[in-house]
Coordinates of C-alpha atoms in Angstrom, one line a residue:
M595 CA 14.8 34.6 -46.1
P596 CA 14.3 35.5 -42.4
H597 CA 16.6 38.2 -41.1
G598 CA 18.1 38.8 -37.7
A599 CA 18.4 42.1 -35.8
H600 CA 18.9 45.2 -37.9
G601 CA 18.0 43.4 -41.1
R602 CA 21.1 41.2 -41.3
P603 CA 20.9 37.4 -42.0
P604 CA 20.4 35.4 -38.7
T605 CA 23.4 33.9 -37.1
R606 CA 23.7 30.3 -36.3
R607 CA 22.9 30.9 -32.7
E608 CA 19.8 32.8 -33.6
R609 CA 18.7 30.1 -36.0
W610 CA 19.1 27.4 -33.3
A611 CA 17.2 29.6 -30.8
S612 CA 14.4 29.9 -33.3
F613 CA 14.4 26.2 -34.0
K614 CA 14.2 25.3 -30.2
E615 CA 11.1 27.5 -29.9
S616 CA 9.4 26.0 -32.9
P617 CA 7.4 22.7 -33.0
F618 CA 10.1 21.3 -35.3
L619 CA 12.5 20.3 -32.4
P620 CA 10.1 18.0 -30.6
A621 CA 8.8 16.6 -33.9
S622 CA 12.4 15.8 -35.0
V623 CA 13.2 14.2 -31.6
L624 CA 10.1 12.1 -31.9
V625 CA 11.1 10.9 -35.4
L626 CA 14.3 9.6 -33.9
I627 CA 12.7 8.2 -30.8
L628 CA 9.9 6.4 -32.8
A629 CA 12.4 4.8 -35.2
A630 CA 14.5 3.5 -32.3
A631 CA 11.4 2.4 -30.4
A632 CA 10.3 0.4 -33.5
G633 CA 13.5 -1.5 -33.6
L634 CA 13.6 -2.1 -29.8
F635 CA 10.0 -3.2 -29.7
A636 CA 10.6 -5.8 -32.5
G637 CA 13.9 -6.8 -31.1
S638 CA 12.6 -7.4 -27.5
Y639 CA 9.8 -9.6 -28.6
T640 CA 11.9 -11.5 -31.1
Y641 CA 14.7 -12.0 -28.5
S642 CA 12.3 -13.5 -26.0
M643 CA 9.7 -15.3 -28.2
A644 CA 11.0 -16.2 -31.6
N645 CA 13.1 -19.2 -30.6
P646 CA 12.2 -20.3 -27.1
T647 CA 14.9 -22.6 -25.7
P648 CA 14.7 -24.4 -22.3
R649 CA 17.5 -23.9 -19.9
H650 CA 16.3 -25.3 -16.6
V651 CA 13.1 -27.3 -16.4
P652 CA 11.9 -28.0 -12.8
T653 CA 10.8 -31.6 -12.8
A654 CA 9.4 -33.8 -10.0
V655 CA 10.8 -37.4 -9.9
V656 CA 9.2 -40.4 -8.2
G657 CA 10.6 -43.9 -8.0
S658 CA 14.0 -45.4 -8.9
Y659 CA 15.1 -42.7 -11.3
E660 CA 18.8 -43.1 -10.4
E661 CA 18.9 -46.9 -11.3
G662 CA 19.7 -48.5 -14.6
R663 CA 17.8 -47.2 -17.5
G664 CA 16.1 -44.5 -15.4
K665 CA 19.4 -42.6 -15.1
A666 CA 20.1 -43.1 -18.8
F667 CA 16.6 -41.8 -19.7
L668 CA 17.2 -38.6 -17.6
A669 CA 20.5 -38.0 -19.3
G670 CA 18.9 -38.6 -22.7
M671 CA 16.1 -36.1 -21.9
E672 CA 18.7 -33.4 -21.0
K673 CA 20.6 -34.1 -24.2
A674 CA 17.4 -34.0 -26.3
L675 CA 16.2 -30.8 -24.7
D676 CA 19.7 -29.2 -24.6
A677 CA 18.8 -28.2 -21.0
S678 CA 19.1 -29.5 -17.5
L679 CA 16.2 -31.0 -15.7
K680 CA 16.1 -29.4 -12.3
I681 CA 15.2 -32.5 -10.3
H682 CA 12.9 -32.4 -7.2
A683 CA 12.5 -35.9 -5.7
Y684 CA 9.3 -36.8 -3.9
D685 CA 8.3 -39.8 -1.9
S686 CA 4.9 -40.2 -3.6
R687 CA 3.1 -39.3 -6.8
A688 CA 0.5 -37.4 -4.6
A689 CA 3.3 -35.1 -3.3
A690 CA 4.6 -34.5 -6.8
V691 CA 1.1 -33.6 -8.0
R692 CA 0.8 -31.1 -5.2
A693 CA 4.1 -29.6 -6.4
V694 CA 2.6 -29.2 -9.9
D695 CA -0.5 -27.5 -8.4
D696 CA 1.9 -25.1 -6.4
Q697 CA 3.7 -24.5 -9.7
K698 CA 7.0 -25.6 -8.3
V699 CA 7.5 -28.2 -11.1
F700 CA 6.4 -28.4 -14.7
A701 CA 6.3 -32.3 -15.0
I702 CA 6.4 -35.5 -13.0
L703 CA 8.8 -38.3 -14.0
D704 CA 7.6 -41.5 -12.4
T705 CA 10.2 -44.3 -13.0
R706 CA 8.9 -47.8 -12.6
D707 CA 10.1 -51.4 -12.9
N708 CA 13.7 -50.5 -12.1
G709 CA 13.9 -47.9 -14.8
R710 CA 12.4 -50.0 -17.6
A711 CA 9.2 -48.0 -17.7
V712 CA 8.5 -44.3 -17.2
V713 CA 5.3 -42.3 -16.9
L714 CA 5.8 -38.7 -17.8
D715 CA 3.0 -36.4 -16.5
V716 CA 3.2 -33.0 -18.1
S717 CA 1.1 -30.0 -17.2
G718 CA -0.1 -28.0 -20.2
A719 CA -1.6 -25.4 -17.9
S720 CA 1.9 -24.8 -16.3
G721 CA 3.3 -24.0 -19.7
A722 CA 2.1 -25.2 -23.0
S723 CA 5.5 -24.7 -24.7
V724 CA 7.4 -26.6 -22.0
A725 CA 4.8 -29.4 -22.1
E726 CA 5.0 -29.6 -25.9
L727 CA 8.8 -29.9 -25.8
L728 CA 8.7 -32.7 -23.2
E729 CA 6.0 -34.6 -25.0
Q730 CA 8.0 -34.5 -28.2
A731 CA 11.3 -35.5 -26.6
A732 CA 10.2 -38.3 -24.2
P733 CA 9.1 -41.0 -26.8
A734 CA 12.3 -40.6 -28.9
V735 CA 14.5 -40.8 -25.8
G736 CA 12.6 -43.8 -24.5
K737 CA 13.1 -45.6 -27.8
A738 CA 16.9 -44.8 -27.8
T739 CA 17.3 -46.0 -24.2
G740 CA 15.0 -49.0 -24.3
V741 CA 12.5 -47.4 -21.8
A742 CA 8.8 -47.8 -22.3
V743 CA 7.4 -44.2 -22.1
T744 CA 3.8 -43.1 -21.4
V745 CA 3.0 -39.4 -21.6
R746 CA -0.1 -37.8 -20.0
D747 CA -1.3 -34.3 -19.6
I748 CA -2.6 -34.1 -16.0
K749 CA -3.4 -30.3 -16.2
P750 CA -4.6 -29.6 -19.7
L751 CA -5.4 -26.2 -21.0
Q752 CA -9.1 -25.2 -21.5
E753 CA -10.7 -26.1 -24.8
G754 CA -11.0 -22.5 -25.9
D755 CA -7.4 -21.7 -25.1
P756 CA -5.4 -24.5 -26.8
R757 CA -2.1 -22.6 -26.9
G758 CA -2.4 -21.0 -23.5
L759 CA -2.3 -17.5 -24.8
A760 CA -5.6 -16.1 -23.7
I761 CA -4.4 -15.1 -20.3
F762 CA -1.5 -13.3 -21.9
Y763 CA -3.9 -11.4 -24.2
I764 CA -6.3 -10.3 -21.4
S765 CA -3.4 -9.2 -19.2
L766 CA -1.8 -7.3 -22.2
A767 CA -5.1 -5.6 -22.8
A768 CA -5.3 -4.5 -19.1
V769 CA -1.7 -3.2 -19.2
I770 CA -2.0 -1.2 -22.4
I771 CA -5.5 0.2 -21.8
G772 CA -4.4 1.0 -18.2
F773 CA -1.8 3.5 -19.3
I774 CA -3.7 4.7 -22.4
G775 CA -6.5 5.6 -20.0
A776 CA -4.1 7.7 -17.9
I777 CA -2.8 9.4 -21.1
Q778 CA -6.4 10.2 -22.1
L779 CA -7.2 11.6 -18.7
S780 CA -4.1 13.9 -19.0
V781 CA -5.4 15.1 -22.4
H782 CA -9.1 15.4 -22.0
A783 CA -9.4 15.8 -18.2
R784 CA -6.3 17.9 -17.6
G785 CA -8.0 19.9 -14.8
L786 CA -8.4 16.9 -12.5
N787 CA -6.7 17.4 -9.1
P788 CA -4.5 14.7 -7.7
M789 CA -7.1 12.8 -5.7
E790 CA -9.7 13.1 -8.5
R791 CA -7.1 11.7 -11.0
I792 CA -6.4 8.7 -8.8
G793 CA -10.2 8.2 -8.3
F794 CA -10.9 8.2 -12.0
T795 CA -8.0 5.9 -12.7
A796 CA -9.5 3.4 -10.2
A797 CA -13.0 3.9 -11.8
Y798 CA -11.9 3.0 -15.3
A799 CA -9.8 0.2 -14.0
L800 CA -12.7 -1.4 -12.2
L801 CA -15.1 -1.0 -15.1
G802 CA -12.5 -2.0 -17.7
G803 CA -11.6 -5.2 -15.8
F804 CA -15.3 -6.1 -15.6
V805 CA -15.8 -5.6 -19.4
I806 CA -12.7 -7.8 -20.2
V807 CA -14.1 -10.6 -18.2
V808 CA -17.6 -10.3 -19.7
A809 CA -16.1 -10.2 -23.3
V810 CA -13.7 -13.1 -22.9
D811 CA -15.8 -15.4 -20.7
W812 CA -19.5 -14.6 -21.0
I813 CA -19.6 -13.4 -24.7
L814 CA -16.8 -15.3 -26.5
G815 CA -16.6 -18.3 -24.1
A816 CA -12.9 -18.5 -24.9
L817 CA -11.8 -18.9 -21.3
K818 CA -13.7 -19.9 -18.2
L819 CA -12.7 -17.3 -15.6
P820 CA -13.2 -17.2 -11.8
F821 CA -15.3 -14.0 -12.1
V822 CA -14.5 -12.0 -9.0
E823 CA -10.8 -13.0 -8.7
S824 CA -10.1 -12.4 -12.5
W825 CA -12.0 -9.1 -12.4
L826 CA -10.0 -7.8 -9.5
I827 CA -6.7 -8.9 -10.9
L828 CA -7.4 -7.2 -14.2
A829 CA -8.7 -4.0 -12.3
L830 CA -5.5 -3.9 -10.2
T831 CA -3.4 -4.4 -13.3
M832 CA -5.1 -1.5 -15.1
F833 CA -4.9 0.8 -12.1
T834 CA -1.2 0.0 -11.6
S835 CA -0.5 0.6 -15.3
G836 CA -2.4 3.9 -15.2
M837 CA -0.6 5.1 -12.1
V838 CA 2.8 4.1 -13.5
F839 CA 2.2 6.4 -16.5
T840 CA 1.0 9.1 -14.1
M841 CA 4.2 8.8 -12.0
F842 CA 6.3 9.1 -15.1
N843 CA 4.2 12.0 -16.3
T844 CA 5.0 13.7 -13.0
L845 CA 8.7 13.1 -13.3
F846 CA 9.3 13.5 -17.0
G847 CA 6.3 15.6 -18.3
R848 CA 5.5 15.1 -22.0
W849 CA 8.1 12.4 -22.4
A850 CA 6.4 10.1 -19.9
M851 CA 5.4 7.7 -22.7
L852 CA 9.0 6.6 -23.2
P853 CA 9.7 5.0 -19.8
T854 CA 6.1 3.8 -19.6
W855 CA 6.3 2.0 -22.9
G856 CA 9.8 0.7 -22.2
L857 CA 8.9 -0.7 -18.8
M858 CA 5.5 -2.1 -19.4
V859 CA 5.5 -3.2 -23.1
M860 CA 9.1 -3.7 -24.4
L861 CA 10.4 -5.3 -21.2
G862 CA 7.4 -6.3 -19.1
N863 CA 5.2 -8.1 -21.6
P864 CA 7.7 -10.3 -23.3
S865 CA 9.2 -11.3 -19.9
S866 CA 5.8 -11.9 -18.2
G867 CA 5.8 -15.6 -19.0
G868 CA 2.4 -15.3 -20.7
A869 CA 3.4 -16.1 -24.3
V870 CA 6.5 -18.1 -23.5
S871 CA 6.9 -20.0 -20.2
W872 CA 9.6 -18.7 -18.0
P873 CA 11.9 -21.8 -18.3
L874 CA 12.1 -21.0 -22.0
L875 CA 12.9 -17.3 -21.7
P876 CA 16.4 -15.9 -21.7
S877 CA 17.6 -16.1 -18.1
P878 CA 17.6 -12.4 -17.3
L879 CA 14.0 -11.9 -18.6
G880 CA 12.8 -14.9 -16.7
V881 CA 14.0 -13.3 -13.4
I882 CA 13.1 -9.7 -14.1
G883 CA 9.7 -10.4 -15.5
R884 CA 8.2 -11.6 -12.2
W885 CA 9.0 -8.3 -10.6
L886 CA 7.2 -6.1 -13.2
P887 CA 3.4 -5.5 -13.4
P888 CA 2.8 -7.5 -16.5
G889 CA 4.5 -10.5 -15.0
G890 CA 2.6 -10.1 -11.8
S891 CA -0.7 -9.9 -13.6
V892 CA -0.1 -13.0 -15.8
N893 CA 1.1 -15.0 -12.8
A894 CA -1.9 -14.1 -10.6
Q895 CA -4.4 -14.7 -13.5
H896 CA -2.7 -17.9 -14.5
T897 CA -3.0 -19.3 -11.0
A898 CA -6.5 -18.1 -10.6
V899 CA -7.7 -19.9 -13.8
Y900 CA -5.8 -23.1 -13.7
F901 CA -4.7 -23.7 -10.1
A902 CA -7.6 -22.7 -7.9
G903 CA -6.8 -22.9 -4.2
H904 CA -3.0 -22.5 -4.8
Q905 CA -2.8 -18.8 -5.3
H906 CA 0.5 -17.1 -4.3
V907 CA 0.8 -13.7 -2.6
F908 CA 3.9 -12.6 -4.6
P909 CA 2.2 -11.5 -7.8
F910 CA -0.3 -9.3 -5.8
L911 CA 2.6 -7.8 -3.8
V912 CA 4.3 -6.9 -7.2
L913 CA 1.2 -5.2 -8.5
T914 CA 0.3 -3.5 -5.2
G915 CA 3.9 -2.4 -4.7
W916 CA 4.1 -0.7 -8.1
A917 CA 0.7 0.9 -7.6
L918 CA 1.7 2.3 -4.1
V919 CA 5.1 3.6 -5.3
S920 CA 3.5 5.2 -8.3
C921 CA 0.8 6.9 -6.2
A922 CA 3.3 8.0 -3.6
V923 CA 5.6 9.6 -6.2
F924 CA 2.7 11.3 -7.9
W925 CA 1.3 12.6 -4.6
T926 CA 4.7 13.8 -3.3
W927 CA 5.5 15.7 -6.5
R928 CA 2.0 16.5 -7.6
H929 CA 2.9 20.2 -8.0
R930 CA 5.1 19.0 -11.0
H931 CA 2.3 17.2 -12.7
P932 CA 1.1 19.1 -15.8
G933 CA -2.6 18.6 -14.8
G934 CA -4.8 20.1 -12.1
R935 CA -6.6 23.3 -11.6
E936 CA -6.1 26.3 -9.4
P937 CA -8.8 27.0 -6.7
H938 CA -11.0 29.9 -7.8
P939 CA -12.3 32.7 -5.5
A940 CA -16.0 32.6 -4.7
H941 CA -17.0 35.4 -7.0
A942 CA -15.3 33.6 -10.0
A943 CA -18.0 30.8 -9.7
G944 CA -20.9 33.3 -10.1
T945 CA -21.1 34.8 -6.6
P946 CA -21.0 38.6 -6.9
P947 CA -18.2 40.4 -5.0
P948 CA -19.4 42.2 -1.8
E949 CA -20.5 45.7 -2.3
S950 CA -18.0 48.4 -1.4
S951 CA -18.8 51.7 0.2
G952 CA -18.1 55.2 -0.8
A953 CA -17.5 56.4 -4.3
G954 CA -17.0 53.0 -5.6
A955 CA -20.4 51.9 -4.5
A956 CA -22.0 54.9 -6.0
A957 CA -20.3 54.3 -9.3

């Protein structure tokens, strides 16, 4: 049994002081944190993905949708979906198709013959889960309201991506490998100075983004990617994710993984709209997710793959903004970062010190 000063049994304060200096304190804290993280991780994904439910589905309408059976069909669709169709009226089908390409709406409801016939154009590329719900509901509602319904998919998903999840997976890979790379630099290249650390983060991001595109498109053929655009989006995602960890490592030291994992994985990925389209996400997640790096990455990649020529600047502003803020915080408080190395005097690198005169020289 350990003893305190003068051979007496240690006091409670001495035992606590000894415990704080031992590896058992951080190990015990990690046990509690990992248990909580497991529950939060499972809960966040279950909350957002297990039972996706539409709330507001932006829908373009063309024709006499407010007349006769057309109005009854709209009401029946809202009842069947247990959600409101957020109506955007257009003068022509061509204008409605442009709205689909701009990702302002998820479907086009073209009412014809004074509401007795409806053509529902869905867009699987806009959101496979939303399109599937609309495709299932429309024929049943048409039968109940006496409306002839035709359903078409005007923007289908690629053959190798029938559920529309490939973009989510490649973005998830870029996010996770991005901050794991920063962790590994901190462990195995601890001596990197700030500018060197930023440079090597950019290097593995560029190479990693390239390899993801090669693996998914060239080798597996699962998804046809616009090479340069997809590569740069993935590289920017990996760099941003890596610098987010570096920022938190500067601010919180060895506990940096907690805010990084919480922001990027537990909150960012389920709310990104990659696995579940944003109209089906719980409302707060659908709003927050677009402002986080995973959401920015998914949105930019999704538009690049399926809506060429209709790219938006907002996802790139999100990714760039997080990257710049992270770099600025790291650079401003770089003296707090646990890495880096001290400059060495010239003789420490192998240059002999200058000879001195007098007795010292003779010695």
